[in-house]
CSV table of C-alpha atoms in Angstrom, one decimal:
chain,number,residue,atom,x,y,z
A,1,MET,CA,-20.7,-33.1,-41.1
A,2,THR,CA,-20.5,-30.9,-44.2
A,3,PRO,CA,-21.4,-27.2,-44.0
A,4,ALA,CA,-24.5,-27.9,-46.1
A,5,ALA,CA,-25.7,-30.4,-43.5
A,6,SER,CA,-25.1,-28.3,-40.4
A,7,VAL,CA,-27.7,-26.8,-38.2
A,8,THR,CA,-26.5,-24.3,-35.6
A,9,MET,CA,-28.6,-23.5,-32.6
A,10,VAL,CA,-28.1,-19.9,-31.5
A,11,ALA,CA,-29.1,-18.2,-28.4
A,12,ALA,CA,-32.6,-16.8,-28.8
A,13,ASP,CA,-31.9,-13.1,-28.1
A,14,LEU,CA,-35.2,-11.8,-29.3
A,15,PRO,CA,-35.3,-8.0,-29.1
A,16,GLN,CA,-38.5,-6.4,-27.8
A,17,GLN,CA,-39.9,-9.8,-27.0
A,18,THR,CA,-40.7,-11.5,-23.7
A,19,GLY,CA,-41.3,-15.2,-23.0
A,20,ARG,CA,-39.7,-18.2,-24.5
A,21,GLY,CA,-38.4,-18.9,-28.0
A,22,PHE,CA,-35.6,-20.4,-30.0
A,23,ALA,CA,-33.6,-19.5,-33.1
A,24,VAL,CA,-31.8,-21.7,-35.6
A,25,ALA,CA,-29.4,-20.6,-38.3
A,26,PHE,CA,-28.6,-23.0,-41.1
A,27,THR,CA,-27.4,-23.3,-44.7
A,28,PRO,CA,-30.0,-24.1,-47.3
A,29,ASP,CA,-30.3,-27.8,-47.8
A,30,LYS,CA,-33.6,-29.7,-48.4
A,31,ALA,CA,-32.5,-32.4,-45.9
A,32,LEU,CA,-32.7,-29.8,-43.1
A,33,VAL,CA,-36.4,-29.3,-43.4
A,34,ARG,CA,-36.9,-32.5,-41.4
A,35,HIS,CA,-34.5,-31.2,-38.8
A,36,THR,CA,-36.3,-27.9,-38.3
A,37,ARG,CA,-39.6,-29.8,-37.9
A,38,GLN,CA,-37.9,-32.0,-35.2
A,39,ILE,CA,-36.4,-29.0,-33.4
A,40,THR,CA,-39.8,-27.3,-33.3
A,41,ALA,CA,-41.6,-30.4,-32.2
A,42,GLU,CA,-39.0,-31.0,-29.5
A,43,HIS,CA,-39.6,-27.5,-28.1
A,44,TRP,CA,-43.3,-28.3,-27.9
A,45,ARG,CA,-42.6,-31.4,-25.9
A,46,LEU,CA,-40.3,-29.3,-23.6
A,47,TRP,CA,-43.1,-26.7,-23.2
A,48,HIS,CA,-45.8,-29.4,-22.8
A,49,VAL,CA,-47.7,-28.1,-25.8
A,50,THR,CA,-49.8,-30.7,-27.8
A,51,GLY,CA,-52.7,-30.7,-30.1
A,52,PRO,CA,-53.7,-29.0,-33.3
A,53,THR,CA,-51.9,-25.7,-32.7
A,54,ALA,CA,-48.6,-27.5,-32.1
A,55,ASP,CA,-49.1,-29.6,-35.2
A,56,SER,CA,-50.0,-26.5,-37.3
A,57,VAL,CA,-46.9,-24.7,-36.1
A,58,VAL,CA,-44.6,-27.6,-37.0
A,59,LEU,CA,-46.2,-27.9,-40.5
A,60,THR,CA,-45.9,-24.1,-41.0
A,61,VAL,CA,-42.2,-24.3,-40.0
A,62,SER,CA,-41.8,-27.0,-42.6
A,63,GLU,CA,-43.6,-25.0,-45.4
A,64,LEU,CA,-41.8,-21.7,-44.7
A,65,VAL,CA,-38.3,-23.4,-44.4
A,66,THR,CA,-39.0,-25.3,-47.7
A,67,ASN,CA,-40.0,-22.0,-49.4
A,68,ALA,CA,-36.8,-20.3,-48.0
A,69,ILE,CA,-34.6,-23.1,-49.3
A,70,GLN,CA,-36.2,-23.0,-52.7
A,71,HIS,CA,-36.3,-19.2,-53.2
A,72,GLY,CA,-33.8,-17.7,-50.7
A,73,ASN,CA,-30.4,-16.2,-51.1
A,74,GLY,CA,-27.7,-17.6,-48.7
A,75,ASP,CA,-28.0,-18.8,-45.1
A,76,LEU,CA,-31.4,-19.0,-43.4
A,77,ASP,CA,-32.7,-18.2,-40.0
A,78,LEU,CA,-35.7,-19.7,-38.2
A,79,LYS,CA,-37.1,-18.0,-35.1
A,80,VAL,CA,-40.1,-19.3,-33.1
A,81,PHE,CA,-41.1,-17.3,-30.0
A,82,HIS,CA,-44.2,-16.4,-28.0
A,83,THR,CA,-45.5,-13.7,-25.9
A,84,ASP,CA,-48.7,-13.8,-23.9
A,85,ASN,CA,-51.1,-15.8,-26.0
A,86,GLU,CA,-49.5,-15.6,-29.4
A,87,LEU,CA,-46.8,-17.6,-31.0
A,88,ARG,CA,-44.8,-16.3,-34.0
A,89,VAL,CA,-42.7,-18.2,-36.6
A,90,GLU,CA,-40.3,-16.2,-38.7
A,91,VAL,CA,-38.1,-17.5,-41.5
A,92,THR,CA,-35.5,-15.1,-43.0
A,93,ASP,CA,-34.0,-16.1,-46.4
A,94,GLY,CA,-32.2,-13.0,-47.7
A,95,ASN,CA,-34.3,-12.8,-50.8
A,96,PRO,CA,-35.9,-9.3,-51.0
A,97,GLU,CA,-38.6,-10.6,-53.4
A,98,ALA,CA,-41.5,-11.1,-51.0
A,99,ALA,CA,-43.2,-14.5,-50.7
A,100,GLN,CA,-46.7,-14.3,-52.1
A,101,LEU,CA,-49.7,-16.5,-52.8
A,102,LYS,CA,-49.8,-17.5,-56.5
A,103,PRO,CA,-52.5,-19.4,-58.3
A,104,VAL,CA,-51.6,-23.1,-58.7
A,105,ASP,CA,-52.9,-25.5,-61.4
A,106,ALA,CA,-54.9,-28.4,-60.1
A,107,GLU,CA,-52.3,-30.8,-61.6
A,108,ALA,CA,-49.3,-29.1,-60.0
A,109,VAL,CA,-47.4,-31.2,-57.5
A,110,SER,CA,-46.0,-28.2,-55.5
A,111,GLY,CA,-46.8,-24.5,-54.9
A,112,ARG,CA,-49.4,-24.8,-52.3
A,113,GLY,CA,-47.3,-24.1,-49.2
A,114,LEU,CA,-48.3,-20.5,-48.5
A,115,PHE,CA,-52.0,-21.5,-49.0
A,116,LEU,CA,-51.5,-24.1,-46.3
A,117,VAL,CA,-49.8,-21.5,-44.0
A,118,ALA,CA,-52.6,-19.0,-44.7
A,119,ALA,CA,-55.2,-21.7,-43.7
A,120,LEU,CA,-53.4,-22.8,-40.5
A,121,ALA,CA,-52.1,-19.5,-39.1
A,122,ARG,CA,-54.1,-16.8,-37.4
A,123,ASP,CA,-52.2,-14.3,-39.7
A,124,TRP,CA,-49.1,-14.4,-41.9
A,125,GLY,CA,-47.1,-11.9,-44.0
A,126,VAL,CA,-43.8,-10.7,-45.1
A,127,ASN,CA,-41.6,-8.0,-43.5
A,128,VAL,CA,-41.2,-4.7,-45.3
A,129,ASP,CA,-37.8,-5.7,-46.7
A,130,GLY,CA,-39.2,-8.9,-48.1
A,131,THR,CA,-36.6,-11.2,-46.6
A,132,THR,CA,-38.6,-12.5,-43.7
A,133,THR,CA,-41.9,-14.5,-43.9
A,134,TRP,CA,-43.8,-14.8,-40.7
A,135,ALA,CA,-46.9,-16.5,-39.3
A,136,THR,CA,-48.7,-16.1,-36.0
A,137,PHE,CA,-50.9,-18.5,-34.0
A,138,ARG,CA,-53.1,-18.0,-31.0
A,139,VAL,CA,-52.1,-20.2,-28.0
A,140,PRO,CA,-54.5,-20.7,-25.2
A,141,ALA,CA,-53.5,-19.1,-21.9
A,142,GLY,CA,-51.4,-21.3,-19.7
A,143,ARG,CA,-50.2,-23.5,-22.6
A,144,LEU,CA,-46.8,-22.0,-22.9
């Protein structure tokens, strides 16, 4: 497997967080978007989470990872974790230029990913340094 096609699972040492989660570090390659969706969906199966929230999180992972591959600098990190009744997705791409919603022409074939994330997630944003885009979701009690 070439370095561009490698996905490395790393231990999910999530500071100041409790509960379950996972982290994936990988080199930017469009072919890996599918793998990050699969990894996320597999964790939902392990945690017995189904339905619209699980589907929305998988789609959000796909959109944020795609954005990071297209606009990031260097290796990427994906973290998905939850505490209490909230689930958080974070994608770090090394680009200090913060992701932002931008108007898209009706004829454009791309550029709507963050609009989709904004519609699916309870909240979304970018860390102060601009390198991490995140989204949060409410998860019903007892589902994780």
